Coordinates of C-alpha atoms in Angstrom, one line a residue:
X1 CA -60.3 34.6 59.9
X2 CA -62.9 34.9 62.6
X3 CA -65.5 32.8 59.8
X4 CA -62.6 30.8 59.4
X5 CA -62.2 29.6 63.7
X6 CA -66.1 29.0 63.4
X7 CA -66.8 27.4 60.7
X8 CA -63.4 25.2 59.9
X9 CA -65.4 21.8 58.6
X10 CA -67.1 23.8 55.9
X11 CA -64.4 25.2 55.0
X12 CA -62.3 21.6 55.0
X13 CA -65.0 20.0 52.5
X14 CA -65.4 23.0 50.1
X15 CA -62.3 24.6 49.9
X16 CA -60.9 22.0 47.6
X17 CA -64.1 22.4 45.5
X18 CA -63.6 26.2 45.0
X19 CA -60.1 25.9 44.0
X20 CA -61.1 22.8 41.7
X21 CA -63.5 24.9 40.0
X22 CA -61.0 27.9 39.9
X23 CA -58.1 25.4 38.2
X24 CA -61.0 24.8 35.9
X25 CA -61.5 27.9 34.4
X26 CA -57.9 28.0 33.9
X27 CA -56.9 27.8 30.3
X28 CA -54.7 24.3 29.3
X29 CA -51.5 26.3 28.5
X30 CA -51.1 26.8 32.1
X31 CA -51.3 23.6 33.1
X32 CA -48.0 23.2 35.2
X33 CA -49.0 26.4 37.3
X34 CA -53.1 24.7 37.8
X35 CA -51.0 21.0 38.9
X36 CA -49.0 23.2 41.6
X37 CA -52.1 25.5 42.7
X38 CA -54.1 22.5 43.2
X39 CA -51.2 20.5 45.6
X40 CA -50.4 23.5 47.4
X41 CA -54.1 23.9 48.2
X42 CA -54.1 20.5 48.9
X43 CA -51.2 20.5 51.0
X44 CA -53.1 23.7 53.1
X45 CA -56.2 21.6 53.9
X46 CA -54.0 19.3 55.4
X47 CA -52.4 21.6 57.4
X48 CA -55.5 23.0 58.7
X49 CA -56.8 19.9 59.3
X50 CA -54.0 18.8 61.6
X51 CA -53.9 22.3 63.2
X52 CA -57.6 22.5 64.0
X53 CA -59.1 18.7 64.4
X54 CA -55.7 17.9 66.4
X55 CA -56.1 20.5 68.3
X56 CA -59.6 20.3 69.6
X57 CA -58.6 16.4 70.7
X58 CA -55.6 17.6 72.5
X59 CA -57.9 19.6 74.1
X60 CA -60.2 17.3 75.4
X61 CA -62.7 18.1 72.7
X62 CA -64.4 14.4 71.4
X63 CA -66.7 16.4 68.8
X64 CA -66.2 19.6 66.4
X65 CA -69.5 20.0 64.6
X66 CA -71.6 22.4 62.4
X67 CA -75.8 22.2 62.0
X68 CA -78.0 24.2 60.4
X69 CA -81.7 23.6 58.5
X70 CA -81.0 23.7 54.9
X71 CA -84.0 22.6 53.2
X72 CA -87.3 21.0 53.0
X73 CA -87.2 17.8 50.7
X74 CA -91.3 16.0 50.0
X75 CA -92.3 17.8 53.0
X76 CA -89.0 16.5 55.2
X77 CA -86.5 18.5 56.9
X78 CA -82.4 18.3 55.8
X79 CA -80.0 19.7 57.6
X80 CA -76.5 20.9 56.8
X81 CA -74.6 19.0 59.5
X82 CA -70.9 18.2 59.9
X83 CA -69.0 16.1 62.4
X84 CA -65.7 15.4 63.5
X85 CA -65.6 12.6 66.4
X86 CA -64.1 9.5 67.8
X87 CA -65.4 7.1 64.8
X88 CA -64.2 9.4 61.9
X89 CA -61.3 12.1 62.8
X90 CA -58.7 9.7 62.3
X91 CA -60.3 8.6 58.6
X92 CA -60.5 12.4 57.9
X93 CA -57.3 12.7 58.5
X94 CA -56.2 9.9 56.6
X95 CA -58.1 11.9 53.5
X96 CA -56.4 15.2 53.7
X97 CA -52.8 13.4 54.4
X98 CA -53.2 10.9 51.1
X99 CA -54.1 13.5 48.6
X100 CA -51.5 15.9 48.1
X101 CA -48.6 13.2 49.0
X102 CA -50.7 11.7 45.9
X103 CA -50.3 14.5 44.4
X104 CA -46.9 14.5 44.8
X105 CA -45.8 10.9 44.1
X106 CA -47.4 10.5 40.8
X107 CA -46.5 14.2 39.6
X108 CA -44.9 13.0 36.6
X109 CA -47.2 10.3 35.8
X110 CA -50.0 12.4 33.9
X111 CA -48.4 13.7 31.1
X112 CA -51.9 15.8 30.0
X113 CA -54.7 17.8 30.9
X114 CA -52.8 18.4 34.0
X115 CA -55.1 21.2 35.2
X116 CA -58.4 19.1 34.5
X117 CA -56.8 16.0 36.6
X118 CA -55.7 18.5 39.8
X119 CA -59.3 19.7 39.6
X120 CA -60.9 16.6 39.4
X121 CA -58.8 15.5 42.3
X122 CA -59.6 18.4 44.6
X123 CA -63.4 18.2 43.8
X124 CA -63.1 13.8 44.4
X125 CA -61.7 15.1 48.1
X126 CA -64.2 17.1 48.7
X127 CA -66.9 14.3 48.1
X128 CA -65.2 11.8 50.1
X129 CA -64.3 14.5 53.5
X130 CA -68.4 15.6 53.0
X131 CA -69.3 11.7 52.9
X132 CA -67.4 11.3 56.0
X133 CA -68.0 14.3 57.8
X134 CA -71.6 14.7 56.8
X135 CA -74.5 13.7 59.9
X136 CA -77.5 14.4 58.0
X137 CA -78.3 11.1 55.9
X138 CA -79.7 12.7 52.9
X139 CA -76.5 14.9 52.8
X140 CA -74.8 12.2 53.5
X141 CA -76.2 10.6 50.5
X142 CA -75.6 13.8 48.4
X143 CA -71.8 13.4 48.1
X144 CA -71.5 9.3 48.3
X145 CA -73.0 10.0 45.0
X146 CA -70.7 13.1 44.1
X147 CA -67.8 11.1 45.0
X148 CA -68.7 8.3 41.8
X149 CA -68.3 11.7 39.3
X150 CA -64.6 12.9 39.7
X151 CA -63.4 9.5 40.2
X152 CA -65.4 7.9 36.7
X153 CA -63.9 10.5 35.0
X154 CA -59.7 10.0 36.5
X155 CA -60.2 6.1 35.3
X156 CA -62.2 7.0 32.4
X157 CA -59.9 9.6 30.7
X158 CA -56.3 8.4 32.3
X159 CA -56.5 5.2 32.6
X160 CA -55.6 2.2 30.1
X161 CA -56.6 1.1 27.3
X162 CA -59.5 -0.3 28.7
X163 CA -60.6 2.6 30.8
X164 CA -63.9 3.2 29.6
X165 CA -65.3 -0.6 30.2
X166 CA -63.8 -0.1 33.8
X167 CA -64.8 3.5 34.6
X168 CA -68.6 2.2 33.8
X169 CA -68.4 -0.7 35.8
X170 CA -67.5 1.0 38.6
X171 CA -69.8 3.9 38.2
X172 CA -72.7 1.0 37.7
X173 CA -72.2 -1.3 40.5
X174 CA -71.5 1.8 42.8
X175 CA -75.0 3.3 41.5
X176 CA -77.0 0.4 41.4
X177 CA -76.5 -0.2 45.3
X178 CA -77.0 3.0 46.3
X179 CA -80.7 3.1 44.2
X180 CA -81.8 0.5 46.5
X181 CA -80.2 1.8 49.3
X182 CA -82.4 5.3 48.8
X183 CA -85.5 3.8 48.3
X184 CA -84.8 2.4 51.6
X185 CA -83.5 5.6 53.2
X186 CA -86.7 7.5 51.9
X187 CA -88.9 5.0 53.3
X188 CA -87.3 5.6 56.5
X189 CA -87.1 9.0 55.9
X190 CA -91.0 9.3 56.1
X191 CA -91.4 7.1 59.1
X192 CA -89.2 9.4 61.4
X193 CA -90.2 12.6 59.6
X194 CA -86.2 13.5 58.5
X195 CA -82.9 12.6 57.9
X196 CA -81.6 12.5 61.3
X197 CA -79.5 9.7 61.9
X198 CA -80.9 9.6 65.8
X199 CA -84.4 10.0 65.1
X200 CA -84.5 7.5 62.1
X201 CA -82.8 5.0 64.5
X202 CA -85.6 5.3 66.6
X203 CA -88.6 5.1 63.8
X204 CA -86.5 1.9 63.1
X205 CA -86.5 0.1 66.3
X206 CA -90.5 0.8 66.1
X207 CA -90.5 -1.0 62.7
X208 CA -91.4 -4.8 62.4
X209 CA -88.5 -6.7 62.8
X210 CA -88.8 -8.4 59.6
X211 CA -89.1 -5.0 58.2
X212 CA -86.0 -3.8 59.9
X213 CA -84.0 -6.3 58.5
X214 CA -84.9 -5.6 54.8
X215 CA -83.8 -1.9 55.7
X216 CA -80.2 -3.2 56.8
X217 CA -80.1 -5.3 53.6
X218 CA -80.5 -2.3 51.9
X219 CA -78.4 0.3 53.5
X220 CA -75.5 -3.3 53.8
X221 CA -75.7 -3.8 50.2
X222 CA -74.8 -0.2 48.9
X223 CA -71.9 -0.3 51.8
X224 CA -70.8 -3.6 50.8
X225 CA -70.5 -3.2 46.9
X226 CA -68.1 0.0 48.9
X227 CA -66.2 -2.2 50.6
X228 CA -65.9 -4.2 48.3
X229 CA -67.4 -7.3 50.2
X230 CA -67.2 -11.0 47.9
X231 CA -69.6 -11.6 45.9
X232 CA -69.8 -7.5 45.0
X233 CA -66.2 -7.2 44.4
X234 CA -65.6 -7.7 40.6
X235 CA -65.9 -4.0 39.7
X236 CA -62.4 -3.4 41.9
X237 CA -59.6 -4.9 39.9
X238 CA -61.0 -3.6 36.7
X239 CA -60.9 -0.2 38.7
X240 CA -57.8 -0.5 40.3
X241 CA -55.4 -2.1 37.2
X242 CA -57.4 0.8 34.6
X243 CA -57.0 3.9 36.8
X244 CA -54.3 6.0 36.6
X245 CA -51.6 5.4 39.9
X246 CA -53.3 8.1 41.9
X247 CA -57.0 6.8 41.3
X248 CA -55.5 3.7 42.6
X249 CA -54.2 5.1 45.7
X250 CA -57.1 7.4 46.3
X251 CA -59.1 4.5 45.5
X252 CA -58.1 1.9 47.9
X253 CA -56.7 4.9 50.3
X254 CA -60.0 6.2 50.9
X255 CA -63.0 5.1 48.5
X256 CA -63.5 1.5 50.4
X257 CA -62.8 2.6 53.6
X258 CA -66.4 4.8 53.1
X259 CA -68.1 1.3 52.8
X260 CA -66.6 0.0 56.5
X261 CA -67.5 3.5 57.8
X262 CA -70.8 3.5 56.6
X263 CA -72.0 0.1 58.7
X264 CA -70.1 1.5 62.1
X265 CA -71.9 5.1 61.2
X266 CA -75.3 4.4 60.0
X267 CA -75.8 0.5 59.4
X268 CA -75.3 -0.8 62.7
X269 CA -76.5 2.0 64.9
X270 CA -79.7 2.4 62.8
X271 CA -80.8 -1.4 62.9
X272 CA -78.4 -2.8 65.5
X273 CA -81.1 -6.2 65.9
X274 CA -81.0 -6.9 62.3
X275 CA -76.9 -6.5 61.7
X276 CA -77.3 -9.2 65.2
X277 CA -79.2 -11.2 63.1
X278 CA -77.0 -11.0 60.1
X279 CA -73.4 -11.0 62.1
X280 CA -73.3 -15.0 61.0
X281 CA -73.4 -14.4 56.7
X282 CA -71.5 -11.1 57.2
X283 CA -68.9 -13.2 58.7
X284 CA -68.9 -15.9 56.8
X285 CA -68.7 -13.6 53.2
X286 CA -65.8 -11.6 54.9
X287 CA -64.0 -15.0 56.1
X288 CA -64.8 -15.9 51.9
X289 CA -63.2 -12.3 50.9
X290 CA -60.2 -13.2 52.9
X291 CA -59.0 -16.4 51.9
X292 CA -60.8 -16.1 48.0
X293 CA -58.5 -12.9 47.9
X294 CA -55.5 -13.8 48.6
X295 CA -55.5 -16.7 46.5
X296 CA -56.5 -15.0 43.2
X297 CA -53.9 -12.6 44.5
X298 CA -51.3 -15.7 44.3
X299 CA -51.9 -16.5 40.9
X300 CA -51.8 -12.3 39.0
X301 CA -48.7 -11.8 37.2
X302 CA -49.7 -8.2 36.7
X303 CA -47.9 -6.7 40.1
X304 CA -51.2 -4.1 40.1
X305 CA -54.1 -6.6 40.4
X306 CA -51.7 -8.7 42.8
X307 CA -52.3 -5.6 45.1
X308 CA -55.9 -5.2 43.9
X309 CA -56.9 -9.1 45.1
X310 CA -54.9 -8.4 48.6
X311 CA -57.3 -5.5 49.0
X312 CA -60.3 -7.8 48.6
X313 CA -58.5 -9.8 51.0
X314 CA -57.1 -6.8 53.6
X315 CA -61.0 -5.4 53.6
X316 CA -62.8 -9.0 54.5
X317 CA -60.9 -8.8 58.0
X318 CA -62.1 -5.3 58.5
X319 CA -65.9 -6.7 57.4
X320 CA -64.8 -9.7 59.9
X321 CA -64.0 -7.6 62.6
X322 CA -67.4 -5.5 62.2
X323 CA -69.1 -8.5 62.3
X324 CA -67.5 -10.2 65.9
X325 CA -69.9 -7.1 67.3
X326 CA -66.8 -6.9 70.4
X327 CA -64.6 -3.9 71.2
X328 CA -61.2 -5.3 70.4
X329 CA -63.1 -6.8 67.2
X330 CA -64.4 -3.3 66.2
X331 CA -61.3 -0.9 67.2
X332 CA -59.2 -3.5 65.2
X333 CA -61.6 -3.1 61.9
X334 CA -61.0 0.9 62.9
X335 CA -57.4 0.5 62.9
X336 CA -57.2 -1.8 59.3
X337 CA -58.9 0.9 57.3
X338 CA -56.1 3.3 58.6
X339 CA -53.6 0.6 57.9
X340 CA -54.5 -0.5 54.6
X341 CA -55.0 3.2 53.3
X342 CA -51.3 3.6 54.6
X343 CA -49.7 0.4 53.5
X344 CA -51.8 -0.5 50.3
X345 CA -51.9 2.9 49.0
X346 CA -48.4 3.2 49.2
X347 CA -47.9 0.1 47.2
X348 CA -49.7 1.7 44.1
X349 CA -47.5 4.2 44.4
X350 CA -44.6 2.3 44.6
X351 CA -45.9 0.3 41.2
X352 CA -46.8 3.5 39.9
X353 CA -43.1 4.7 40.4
X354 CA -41.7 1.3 39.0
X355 CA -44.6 1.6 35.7
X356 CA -43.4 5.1 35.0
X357 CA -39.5 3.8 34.5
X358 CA -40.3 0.4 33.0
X359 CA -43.7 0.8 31.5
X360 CA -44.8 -2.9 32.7
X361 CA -46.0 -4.1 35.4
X362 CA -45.7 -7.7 34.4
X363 CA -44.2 -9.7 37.5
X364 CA -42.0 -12.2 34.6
X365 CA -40.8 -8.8 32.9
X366 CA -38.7 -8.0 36.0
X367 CA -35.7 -9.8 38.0
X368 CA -32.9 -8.5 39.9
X369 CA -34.7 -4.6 40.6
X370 CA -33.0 -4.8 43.8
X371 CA -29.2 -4.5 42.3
X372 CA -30.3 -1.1 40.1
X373 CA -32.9 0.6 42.7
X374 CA -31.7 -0.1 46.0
X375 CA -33.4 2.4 47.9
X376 CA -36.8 2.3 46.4
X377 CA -36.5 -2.1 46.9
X378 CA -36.0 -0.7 51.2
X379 CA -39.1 0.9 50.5
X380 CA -41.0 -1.6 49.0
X381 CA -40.0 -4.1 51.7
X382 CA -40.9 -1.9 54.5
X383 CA -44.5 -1.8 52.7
X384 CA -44.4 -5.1 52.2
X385 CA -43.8 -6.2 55.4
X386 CA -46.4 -4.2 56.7
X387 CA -48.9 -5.6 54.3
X388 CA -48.2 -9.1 55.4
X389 CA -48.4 -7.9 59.0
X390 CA -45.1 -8.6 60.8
X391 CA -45.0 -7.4 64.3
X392 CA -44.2 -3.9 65.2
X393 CA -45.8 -2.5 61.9
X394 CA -49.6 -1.4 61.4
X395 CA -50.7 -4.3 60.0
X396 CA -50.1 -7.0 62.4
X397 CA -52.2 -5.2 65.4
X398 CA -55.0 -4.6 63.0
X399 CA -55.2 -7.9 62.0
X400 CA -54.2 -9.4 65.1
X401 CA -57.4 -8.0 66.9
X402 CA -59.5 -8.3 64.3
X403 CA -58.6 -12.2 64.9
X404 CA -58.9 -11.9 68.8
X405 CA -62.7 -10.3 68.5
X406 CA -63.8 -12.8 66.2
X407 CA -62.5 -16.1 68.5
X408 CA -63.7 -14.5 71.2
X409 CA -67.3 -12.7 70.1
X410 CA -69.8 -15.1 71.8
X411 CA -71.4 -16.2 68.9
X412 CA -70.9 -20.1 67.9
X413 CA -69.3 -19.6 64.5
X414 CA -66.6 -17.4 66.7
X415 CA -63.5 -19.5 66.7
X416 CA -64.2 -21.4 63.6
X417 CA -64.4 -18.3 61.2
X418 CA -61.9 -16.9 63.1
X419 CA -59.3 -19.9 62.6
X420 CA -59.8 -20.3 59.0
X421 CA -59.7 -16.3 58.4
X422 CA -56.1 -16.7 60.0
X423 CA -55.0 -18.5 57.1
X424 CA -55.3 -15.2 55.0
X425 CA -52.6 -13.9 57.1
X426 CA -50.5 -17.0 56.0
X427 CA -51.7 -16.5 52.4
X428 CA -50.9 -12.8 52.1
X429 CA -47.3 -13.5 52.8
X430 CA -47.1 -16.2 50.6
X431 CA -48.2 -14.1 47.8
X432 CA -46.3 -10.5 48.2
X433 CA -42.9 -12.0 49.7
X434 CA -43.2 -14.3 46.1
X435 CA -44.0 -11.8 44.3
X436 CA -41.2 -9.6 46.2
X437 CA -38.7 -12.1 45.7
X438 CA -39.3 -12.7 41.7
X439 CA -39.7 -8.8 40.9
X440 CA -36.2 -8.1 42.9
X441 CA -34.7 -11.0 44.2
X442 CA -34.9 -12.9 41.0
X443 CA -32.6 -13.5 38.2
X444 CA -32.2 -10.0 36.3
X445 CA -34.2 -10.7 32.8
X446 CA -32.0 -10.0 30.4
X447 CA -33.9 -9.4 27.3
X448 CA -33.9 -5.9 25.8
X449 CA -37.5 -5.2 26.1
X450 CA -38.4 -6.3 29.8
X451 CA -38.8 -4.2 32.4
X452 CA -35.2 -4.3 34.7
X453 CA -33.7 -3.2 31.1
X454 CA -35.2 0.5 31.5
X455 CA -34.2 0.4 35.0
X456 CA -32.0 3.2 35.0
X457 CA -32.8 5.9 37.7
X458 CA -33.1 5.0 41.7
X459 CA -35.9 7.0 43.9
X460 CA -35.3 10.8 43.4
X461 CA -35.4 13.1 46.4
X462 CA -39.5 14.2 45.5
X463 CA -39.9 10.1 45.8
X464 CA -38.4 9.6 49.0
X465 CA -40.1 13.1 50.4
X466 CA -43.1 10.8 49.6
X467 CA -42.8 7.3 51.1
X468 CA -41.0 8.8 54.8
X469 CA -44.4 10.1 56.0
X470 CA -45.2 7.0 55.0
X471 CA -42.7 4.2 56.6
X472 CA -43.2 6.6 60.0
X473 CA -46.4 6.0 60.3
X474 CA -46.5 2.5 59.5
X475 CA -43.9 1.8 62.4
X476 CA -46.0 4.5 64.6
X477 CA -49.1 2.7 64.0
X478 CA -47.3 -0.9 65.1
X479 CA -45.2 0.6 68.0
X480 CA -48.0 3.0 69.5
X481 CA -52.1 2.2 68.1
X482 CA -53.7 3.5 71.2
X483 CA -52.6 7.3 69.6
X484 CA -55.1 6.3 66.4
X485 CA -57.9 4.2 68.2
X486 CA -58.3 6.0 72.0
X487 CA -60.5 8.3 70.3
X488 CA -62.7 5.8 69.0
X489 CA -63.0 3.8 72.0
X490 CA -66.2 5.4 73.7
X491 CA -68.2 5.7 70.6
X492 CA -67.3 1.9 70.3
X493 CA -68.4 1.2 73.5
X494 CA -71.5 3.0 73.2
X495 CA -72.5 1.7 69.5
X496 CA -72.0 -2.2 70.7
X497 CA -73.8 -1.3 74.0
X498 CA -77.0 0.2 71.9
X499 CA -76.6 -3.5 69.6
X500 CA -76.6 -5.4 72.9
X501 CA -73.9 -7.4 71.5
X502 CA -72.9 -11.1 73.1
X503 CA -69.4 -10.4 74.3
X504 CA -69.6 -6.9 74.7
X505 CA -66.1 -5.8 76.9
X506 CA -64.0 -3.1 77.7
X507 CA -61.2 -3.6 75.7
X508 CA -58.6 -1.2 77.3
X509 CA -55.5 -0.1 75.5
X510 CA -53.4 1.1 77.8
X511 CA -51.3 -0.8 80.1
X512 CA -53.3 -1.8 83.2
X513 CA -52.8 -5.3 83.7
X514 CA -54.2 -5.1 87.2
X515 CA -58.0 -4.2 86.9
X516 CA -60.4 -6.0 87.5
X517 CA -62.1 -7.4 83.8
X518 CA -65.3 -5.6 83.0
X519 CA -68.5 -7.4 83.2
X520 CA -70.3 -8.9 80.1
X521 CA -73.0 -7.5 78.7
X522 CA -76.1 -10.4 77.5
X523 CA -77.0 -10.3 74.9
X524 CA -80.2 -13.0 75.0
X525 CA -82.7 -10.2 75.0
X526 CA -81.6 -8.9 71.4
X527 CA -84.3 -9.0 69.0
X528 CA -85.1 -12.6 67.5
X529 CA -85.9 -13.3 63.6
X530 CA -85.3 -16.4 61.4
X531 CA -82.6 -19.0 61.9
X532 CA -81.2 -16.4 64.5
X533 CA -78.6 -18.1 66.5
X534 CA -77.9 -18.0 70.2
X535 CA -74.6 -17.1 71.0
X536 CA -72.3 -18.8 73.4
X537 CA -71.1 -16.8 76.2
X538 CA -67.3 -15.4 76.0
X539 CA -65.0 -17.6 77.8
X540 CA -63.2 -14.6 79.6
X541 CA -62.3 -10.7 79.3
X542 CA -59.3 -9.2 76.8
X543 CA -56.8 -6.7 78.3
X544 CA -54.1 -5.4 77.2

């Protein structure tokens, strides 16, 4: 126990691992048993996450961390380092509370090799808590890659029927970006003599600025095709519509949200005068993302790539919001990624729970679900709602800040992007409320083979266990943010400080009405380059 209190990120990342590889070496006939041992050690991490992370912030503790050298690679030091802190506790969190309700949700849904998928799940959540908690870059790198393995093989061995083209497309757009992205990071690597993420940021500001901004390029490009940003999106619906319900909520849970965290962890600190210089075309491909989302999303009648598009869509404001360089901008694009691994997740789960009854997902195959599964149409409408961002869930403060950093970053594209970007808001509850309102609103289809015909069984009791974690924190998140972003408010600060940003502000979340507004920062000294643009000063400070 004493190892245990000393060493608790270690044991977060690894422990699913080493029961992973345990349910493993399980033989298939005890497949029921492996699918239990792997969510009850699921559901343990996620205890002792809450228990130790939300304990050392109640404290008054900002950082739990574990160093150590590990090994020498070409001559250059890696260290085993993990962190906790303001910019990634919440996302951890967020990890260990999706996988075993996963787990649950969709526990009737894989009807083989039950034992091989509960592995695979435990080792994919060990990749994606080592990618977030890991500080070393080359470690870092170690299980960005890892993560692509479990997850290639949950689409490629449970998904549809066209799993395998899927599974590769994902693996190969994932792997491409992150080839270029380590030529880069080994380049670097030997300029600062390691893999800190400090001292590489400083070999970098020593760097030409021309090549600086190749570097960013680089390390943007493997976090974009993450994201996924437009034009490196096509891989996700292919992913998302192929893979099995809880690859689909692990996916868009977790998996993109380790694109957005990589530019606020490594992208932006590392070369914060070339992401400057690029702000404008990361802007304008997220304010593209947003609206080109949510209209492909208008036109799917599969219900699963409807919510695939929206992610396209729900992830350019979180790109957007990165990109306005201001506090408000920036805890905003914090606070989406929580939000749209709450809301969107839970609507693959809800499809998945509507697939397993009806076996379609075809929006015309359905009509009148509303009349036969009352309690799971509440829950879909409470997800819905926060999807679309009404006020007083998650995703209209998200949203609505992401919105306020971008009209009022400084920078002369500002209000433009920022206007045009609000009609994805408009567009994404054009799109579920019709798709809502068809699917269980509609006419009931009365042909034998449709989907409302095998309607026959509401939400059971495991169901609903499932979605009320859920619904209470998506009214928690709209009613009370500061709990999910005051941690993340310094390291904000401090990161947009370092990039000398043009409206840099204190945004400050609670209540204080009567301070005096924090001066701006200028921003005319950042580092110049090619059709760099001069930003207009902010008109005035943001409070709330």
């Amino acid at each position: 126990m004493t190892w245990l209190n000393s060493h608790p990120l270690t044991f977060l990342v690894f422990a699913p691992a080493l029961l992973g590889l345990l349910i493993l070496a399980l033989p298939n006939t005890l497949g029921r048993l492996s699918r239990l041992l792997g969510f009850m050690g699921a559901l343990a991490v996620l205890v002792l996450s809450l228990a130790w992370l939300l304990g050392h912030s109640g404290a008054g503790a900002t950082t739990v961390a574990e160093q150590a050298p590990w090994f020498t690679l070409v001559g250059l030091p890696v260290d085993y380092a993990l962190t906790v802190d303001g910019l990634n506790l919440w996302l951890v969190l967020l990890t260990t509370f999706l996988v075993p309700l996963t787990m649950l949700g969709t526990w009737e849904s894989i009807k083989d090799r039950l034992g091989t998928f509960a592995a695979m799940f435990l080792l994919l959540e060990t990749g994606m808590l080592g990618a977030l908690m890991a500080q070393d870059l080359f470690f870092f790198y170690l299980f960005w890659e890892g993560m692509l393995i479990p997850m290639y093989f949950m689409i490629g061995i449970w998904g549809g029927d066209e799993r395998r083209y899927a599974a590769n497309k994902f693996f190969l757009y994932t792997l491409s970006g992150s080839l270029l992205w380590l030529v880069a990071l080994l380049y670097l690597a030997n300029k600062a003599g390691g893999f800190n993420p400090a001292v590489m940021s400083q070999a970098a500001s020593a760097l030409p600025f021309d090549v600086q901004c190749w570097l960013f390029i680089a390390f943007a490009v493997a976090f974009a095709i993450k994201v996924p940003l437009f034009p490196l999106h096509t891989w996700l619906p292919d992913a998302h519509v192929q893979a099995p319900t809880a690859g689909s909520v692990i996916l868009a849970g977790v998996l993109l949200k380790l694109g957005g965290y990589g530019f606020i962890r490594f992208a932006i600190p590392m070369f914060p005068a070339a992401a400057m210089h690029y702000a404008k075309p990361l802007a304008l491909l997220s304010v593209i993302a947003i609206v080109y989302g949510a209209l492909v999303a208008m036109v799917q009648r599969d219900i699963k790539k409807l919510v695939a598009y929206s992610s396209v869509s729900h992830m350019g404001f979180v790109m957007l919001g990165l990109a306005s360089f201001t506090v408000i901008g920036t805890q905003g694009a914090m606070l989406q990624m929580l939000n749209h691994g709450i809301s969107t997740g839970a609507l693959f789960l809800l499809v998945g729970m509507l697939y397993d009854r009806a076996h379609t997902r075809m929006i015309a195959d359905f009509g009148g679900v509303a009349v036969k599964m009352p309690i799971f149409t509440t829950f879909f409408l409470i997800v819905t709602l926060s999807s679309i961002g009404l006020p007083l869930t998650n995703g209209f403060v998200g949203e609505f800040w992401i919105l306020n950093g971008a009209f009022l970053s400084g920078f002369g594209w500002g209000r433009i992007y920022a206007s045009v970007a609000t009609s994805g808001v408009v567009l994404g509850a054009v799109y579920m409320l019709w798709m809502f309102k068809r699917v269980f609103w509609g006419p009931e289809n009365k042909d034998a083979d449709c989907g409302t015909h095998h309607l026959h069984t509401d939400l059971n009791a495991r169901e609903i266990a499932v979605m009320l974690p859920i619904v209470v924190l998506i009214l928690w998140m709209g009613i009370h943010p500061r709990t999910f972003v005051a941690v993340s408010e310094a390291p904000v600060v401090a990161l947009l400080q370092d990039a000398k940003a043009p409206a840099i502000r204190t945004f400050v979340l609670k209540p204080a009405v009567h301070e005096a507004p924090a001066a701006d920062t200028a921003a005319h000294d950042a580092a110049p380059g090619p059709g760099h643009e001069t930003p207009a000063p902010a008109a005035h400070e943001v409070h709330r």
